[in-house]
PDB file of C-alpha atoms in Angstrom:
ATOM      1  CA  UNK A 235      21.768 -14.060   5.998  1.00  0.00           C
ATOM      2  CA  UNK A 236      20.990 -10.572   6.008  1.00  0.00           C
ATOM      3  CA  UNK A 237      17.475  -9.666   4.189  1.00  0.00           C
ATOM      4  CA  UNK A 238      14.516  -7.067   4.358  1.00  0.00           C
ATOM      5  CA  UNK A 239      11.913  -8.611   3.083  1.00  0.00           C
ATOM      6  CA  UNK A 240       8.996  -6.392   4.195  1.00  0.00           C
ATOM      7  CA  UNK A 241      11.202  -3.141   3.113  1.00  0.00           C
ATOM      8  CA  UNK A 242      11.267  -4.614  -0.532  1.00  0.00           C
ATOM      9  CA  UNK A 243       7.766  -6.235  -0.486  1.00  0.00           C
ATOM     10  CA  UNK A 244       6.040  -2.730   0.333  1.00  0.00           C
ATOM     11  CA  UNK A 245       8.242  -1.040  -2.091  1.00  0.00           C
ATOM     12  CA  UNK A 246       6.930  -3.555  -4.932  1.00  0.00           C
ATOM     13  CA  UNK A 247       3.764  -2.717  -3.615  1.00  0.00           C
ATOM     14  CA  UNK A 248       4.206   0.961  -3.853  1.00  0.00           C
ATOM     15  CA  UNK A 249       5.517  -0.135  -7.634  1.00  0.00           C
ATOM     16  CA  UNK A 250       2.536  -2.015  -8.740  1.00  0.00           C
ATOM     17  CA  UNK A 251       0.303   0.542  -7.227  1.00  0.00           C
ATOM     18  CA  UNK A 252       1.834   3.020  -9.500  1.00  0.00           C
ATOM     19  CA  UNK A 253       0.921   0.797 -12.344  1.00  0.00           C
ATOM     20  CA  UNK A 254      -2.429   0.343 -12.084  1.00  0.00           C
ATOM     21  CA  UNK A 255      -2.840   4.335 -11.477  1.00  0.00           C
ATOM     22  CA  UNK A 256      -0.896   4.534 -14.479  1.00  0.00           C
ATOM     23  CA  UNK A 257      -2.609   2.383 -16.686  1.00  0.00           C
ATOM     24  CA  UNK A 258      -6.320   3.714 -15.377  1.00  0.00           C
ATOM     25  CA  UNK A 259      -5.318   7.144 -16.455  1.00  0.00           C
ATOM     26  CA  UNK A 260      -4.947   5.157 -19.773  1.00  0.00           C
ATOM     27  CA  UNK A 261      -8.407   3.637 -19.954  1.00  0.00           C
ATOM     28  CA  UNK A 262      -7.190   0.324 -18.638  1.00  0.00           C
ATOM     29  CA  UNK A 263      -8.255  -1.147 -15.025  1.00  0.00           C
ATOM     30  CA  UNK A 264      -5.652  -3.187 -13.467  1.00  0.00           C
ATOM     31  CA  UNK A 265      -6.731  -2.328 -10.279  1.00  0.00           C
ATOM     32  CA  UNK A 266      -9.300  -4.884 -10.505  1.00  0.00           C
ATOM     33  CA  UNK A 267      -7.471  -7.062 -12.609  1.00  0.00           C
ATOM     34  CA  UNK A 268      -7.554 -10.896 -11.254  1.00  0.00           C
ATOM     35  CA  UNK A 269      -4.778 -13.695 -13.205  1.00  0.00           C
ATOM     36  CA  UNK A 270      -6.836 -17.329 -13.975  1.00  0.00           C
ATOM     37  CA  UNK A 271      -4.831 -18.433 -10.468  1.00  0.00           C
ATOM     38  CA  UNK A 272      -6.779 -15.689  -8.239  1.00  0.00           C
ATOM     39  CA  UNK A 273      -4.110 -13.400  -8.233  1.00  0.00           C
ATOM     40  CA  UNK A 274      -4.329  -9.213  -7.925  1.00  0.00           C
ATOM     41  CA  UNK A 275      -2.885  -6.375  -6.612  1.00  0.00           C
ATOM     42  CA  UNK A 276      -5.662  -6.258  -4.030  1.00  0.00           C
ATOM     43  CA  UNK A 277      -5.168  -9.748  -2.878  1.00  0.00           C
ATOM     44  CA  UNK A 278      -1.004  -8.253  -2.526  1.00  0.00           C
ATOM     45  CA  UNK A 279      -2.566  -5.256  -0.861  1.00  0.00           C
ATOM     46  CA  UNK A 280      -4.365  -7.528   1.959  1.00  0.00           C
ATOM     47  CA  UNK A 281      -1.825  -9.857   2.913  1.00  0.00           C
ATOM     48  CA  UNK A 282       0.853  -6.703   3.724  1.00  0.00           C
ATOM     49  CA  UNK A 283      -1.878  -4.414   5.452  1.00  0.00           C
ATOM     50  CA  UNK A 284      -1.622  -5.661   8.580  1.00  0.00           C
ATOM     51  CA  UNK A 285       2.303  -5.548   8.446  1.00  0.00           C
ATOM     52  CA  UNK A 286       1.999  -1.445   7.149  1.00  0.00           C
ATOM     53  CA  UNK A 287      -0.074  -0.983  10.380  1.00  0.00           C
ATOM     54  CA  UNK A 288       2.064  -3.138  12.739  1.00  0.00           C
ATOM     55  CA  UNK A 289       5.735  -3.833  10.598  1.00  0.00           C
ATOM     56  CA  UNK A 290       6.746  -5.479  13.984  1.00  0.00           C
ATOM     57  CA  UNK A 291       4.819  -8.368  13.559  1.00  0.00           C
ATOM     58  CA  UNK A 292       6.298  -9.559   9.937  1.00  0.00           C
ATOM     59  CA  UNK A 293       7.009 -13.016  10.236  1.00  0.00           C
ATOM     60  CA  UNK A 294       9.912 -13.047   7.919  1.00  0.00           C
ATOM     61  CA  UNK A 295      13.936 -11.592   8.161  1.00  0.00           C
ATOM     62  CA  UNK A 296      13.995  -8.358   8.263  1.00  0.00           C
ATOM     63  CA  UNK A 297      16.997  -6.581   9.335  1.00  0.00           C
ATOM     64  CA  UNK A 298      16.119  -3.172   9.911  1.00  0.00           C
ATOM     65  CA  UNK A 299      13.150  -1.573  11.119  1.00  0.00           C
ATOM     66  CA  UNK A 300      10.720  -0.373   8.600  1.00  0.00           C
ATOM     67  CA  UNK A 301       8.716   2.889   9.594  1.00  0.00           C
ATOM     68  CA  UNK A 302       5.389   2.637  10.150  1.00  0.00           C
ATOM     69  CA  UNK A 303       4.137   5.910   8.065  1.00  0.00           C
ATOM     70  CA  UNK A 304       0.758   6.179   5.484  1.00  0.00           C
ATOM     71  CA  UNK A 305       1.364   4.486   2.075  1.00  0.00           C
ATOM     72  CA  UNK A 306       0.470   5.989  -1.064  1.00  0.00           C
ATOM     73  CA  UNK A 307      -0.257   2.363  -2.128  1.00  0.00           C
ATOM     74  CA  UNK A 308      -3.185   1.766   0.139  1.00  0.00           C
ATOM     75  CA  UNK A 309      -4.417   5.194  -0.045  1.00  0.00           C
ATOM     76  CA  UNK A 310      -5.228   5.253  -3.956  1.00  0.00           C
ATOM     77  CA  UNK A 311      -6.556   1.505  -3.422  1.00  0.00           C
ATOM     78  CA  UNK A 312      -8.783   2.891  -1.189  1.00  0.00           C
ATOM     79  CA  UNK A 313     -10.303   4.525  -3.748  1.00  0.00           C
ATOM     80  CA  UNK A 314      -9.713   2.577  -6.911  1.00  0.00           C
ATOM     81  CA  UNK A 315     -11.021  -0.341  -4.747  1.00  0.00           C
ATOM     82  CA  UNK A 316     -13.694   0.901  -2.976  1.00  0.00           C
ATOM     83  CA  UNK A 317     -11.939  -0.323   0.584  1.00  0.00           C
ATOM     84  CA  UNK A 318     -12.912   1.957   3.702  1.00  0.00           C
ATOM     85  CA  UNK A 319     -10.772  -0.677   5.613  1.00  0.00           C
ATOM     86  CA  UNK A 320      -7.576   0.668   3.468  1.00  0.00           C
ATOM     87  CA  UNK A 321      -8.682   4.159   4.508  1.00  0.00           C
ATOM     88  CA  UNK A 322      -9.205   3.570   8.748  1.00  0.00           C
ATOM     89  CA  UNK A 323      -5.974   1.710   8.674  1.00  0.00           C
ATOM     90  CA  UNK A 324      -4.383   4.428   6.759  1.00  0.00           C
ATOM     91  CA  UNK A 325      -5.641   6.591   9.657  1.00  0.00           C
ATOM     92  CA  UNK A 326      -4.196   4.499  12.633  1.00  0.00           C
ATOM     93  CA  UNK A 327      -0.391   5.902  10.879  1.00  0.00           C
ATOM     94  CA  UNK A 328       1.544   8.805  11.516  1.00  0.00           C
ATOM     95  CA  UNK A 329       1.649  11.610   8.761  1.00  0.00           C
ATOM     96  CA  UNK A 330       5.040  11.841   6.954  1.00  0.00           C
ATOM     97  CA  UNK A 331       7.303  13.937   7.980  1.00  0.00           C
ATOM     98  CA  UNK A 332       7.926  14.485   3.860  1.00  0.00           C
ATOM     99  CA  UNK A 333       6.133  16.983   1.570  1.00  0.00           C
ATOM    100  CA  UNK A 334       4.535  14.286  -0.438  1.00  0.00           C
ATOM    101  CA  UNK A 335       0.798  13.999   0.709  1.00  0.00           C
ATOM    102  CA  UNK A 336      -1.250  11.330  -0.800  1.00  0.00           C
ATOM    103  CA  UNK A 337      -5.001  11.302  -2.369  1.00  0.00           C
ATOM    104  CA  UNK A 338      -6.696  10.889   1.498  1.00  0.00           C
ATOM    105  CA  UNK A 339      -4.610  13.775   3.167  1.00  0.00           C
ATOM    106  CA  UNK A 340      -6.049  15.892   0.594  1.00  0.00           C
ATOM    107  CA  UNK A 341      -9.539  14.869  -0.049  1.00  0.00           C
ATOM    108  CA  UNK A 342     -11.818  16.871   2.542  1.00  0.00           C
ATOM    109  CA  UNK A 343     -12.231  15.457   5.809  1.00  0.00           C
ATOM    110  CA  UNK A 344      -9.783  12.979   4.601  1.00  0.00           C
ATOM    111  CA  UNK A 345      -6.683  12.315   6.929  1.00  0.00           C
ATOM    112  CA  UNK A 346      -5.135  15.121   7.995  1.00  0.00           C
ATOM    113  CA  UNK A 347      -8.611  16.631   9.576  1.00  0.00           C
TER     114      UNK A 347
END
């Protein structure tokens, strides 16, 4: 039974993400939106941090490694959401070796500094 399950779960992270950053450029906050169960984006956010810092740990298949590299996710949650804890965790990951910076490698003193 061959899976990644933390591969896809970060990239429908990364998906949502780009979502709410949509829809707030469109006067609508789904950031902070909450369903009548409890559910959000942030509640998504925390259960996977700790597998973005350390993907070894994920408890579930997952056949090939996943990198461990800065999201873009957790990095405009950090500041949609008001969570320093997004942005020291965010620091704790190596920079990508891509041209694509996100909102804390450019912000000054932010992550690359």
């Amino acid at each position: 039974r061959r899976t990644s399950s933390l591969g896809y779960s970060l990239m429908n992270m990364e998906g949502f993400a780009e979502i709410c950053e949509i829809a707030h450029h469109w006067g609508q906050d789904l950031w902070n939106f909450v369903t009548p169960e409890g559910r959000s984006v942030e509640l998504g956010l925390d259960y996977l941090l700790p597998y973005v810092v350390n993907p070894d740990t994920w408890p579930k298949p997952q056949i090939r490694p996943v990198p461990a590299q800065r999201r873009l996710a957790w990095q405009v949650a950090a500041v949609r959401l008001d969570r320093p804890d997004f942005i020291e965790a965010m620091r704790h990951l190596p920079v990508p070796e891509s041209n694509l910076l996100g909102p804390l490698e450019l912000m000054p003193g932010g992550l690359l500094q």
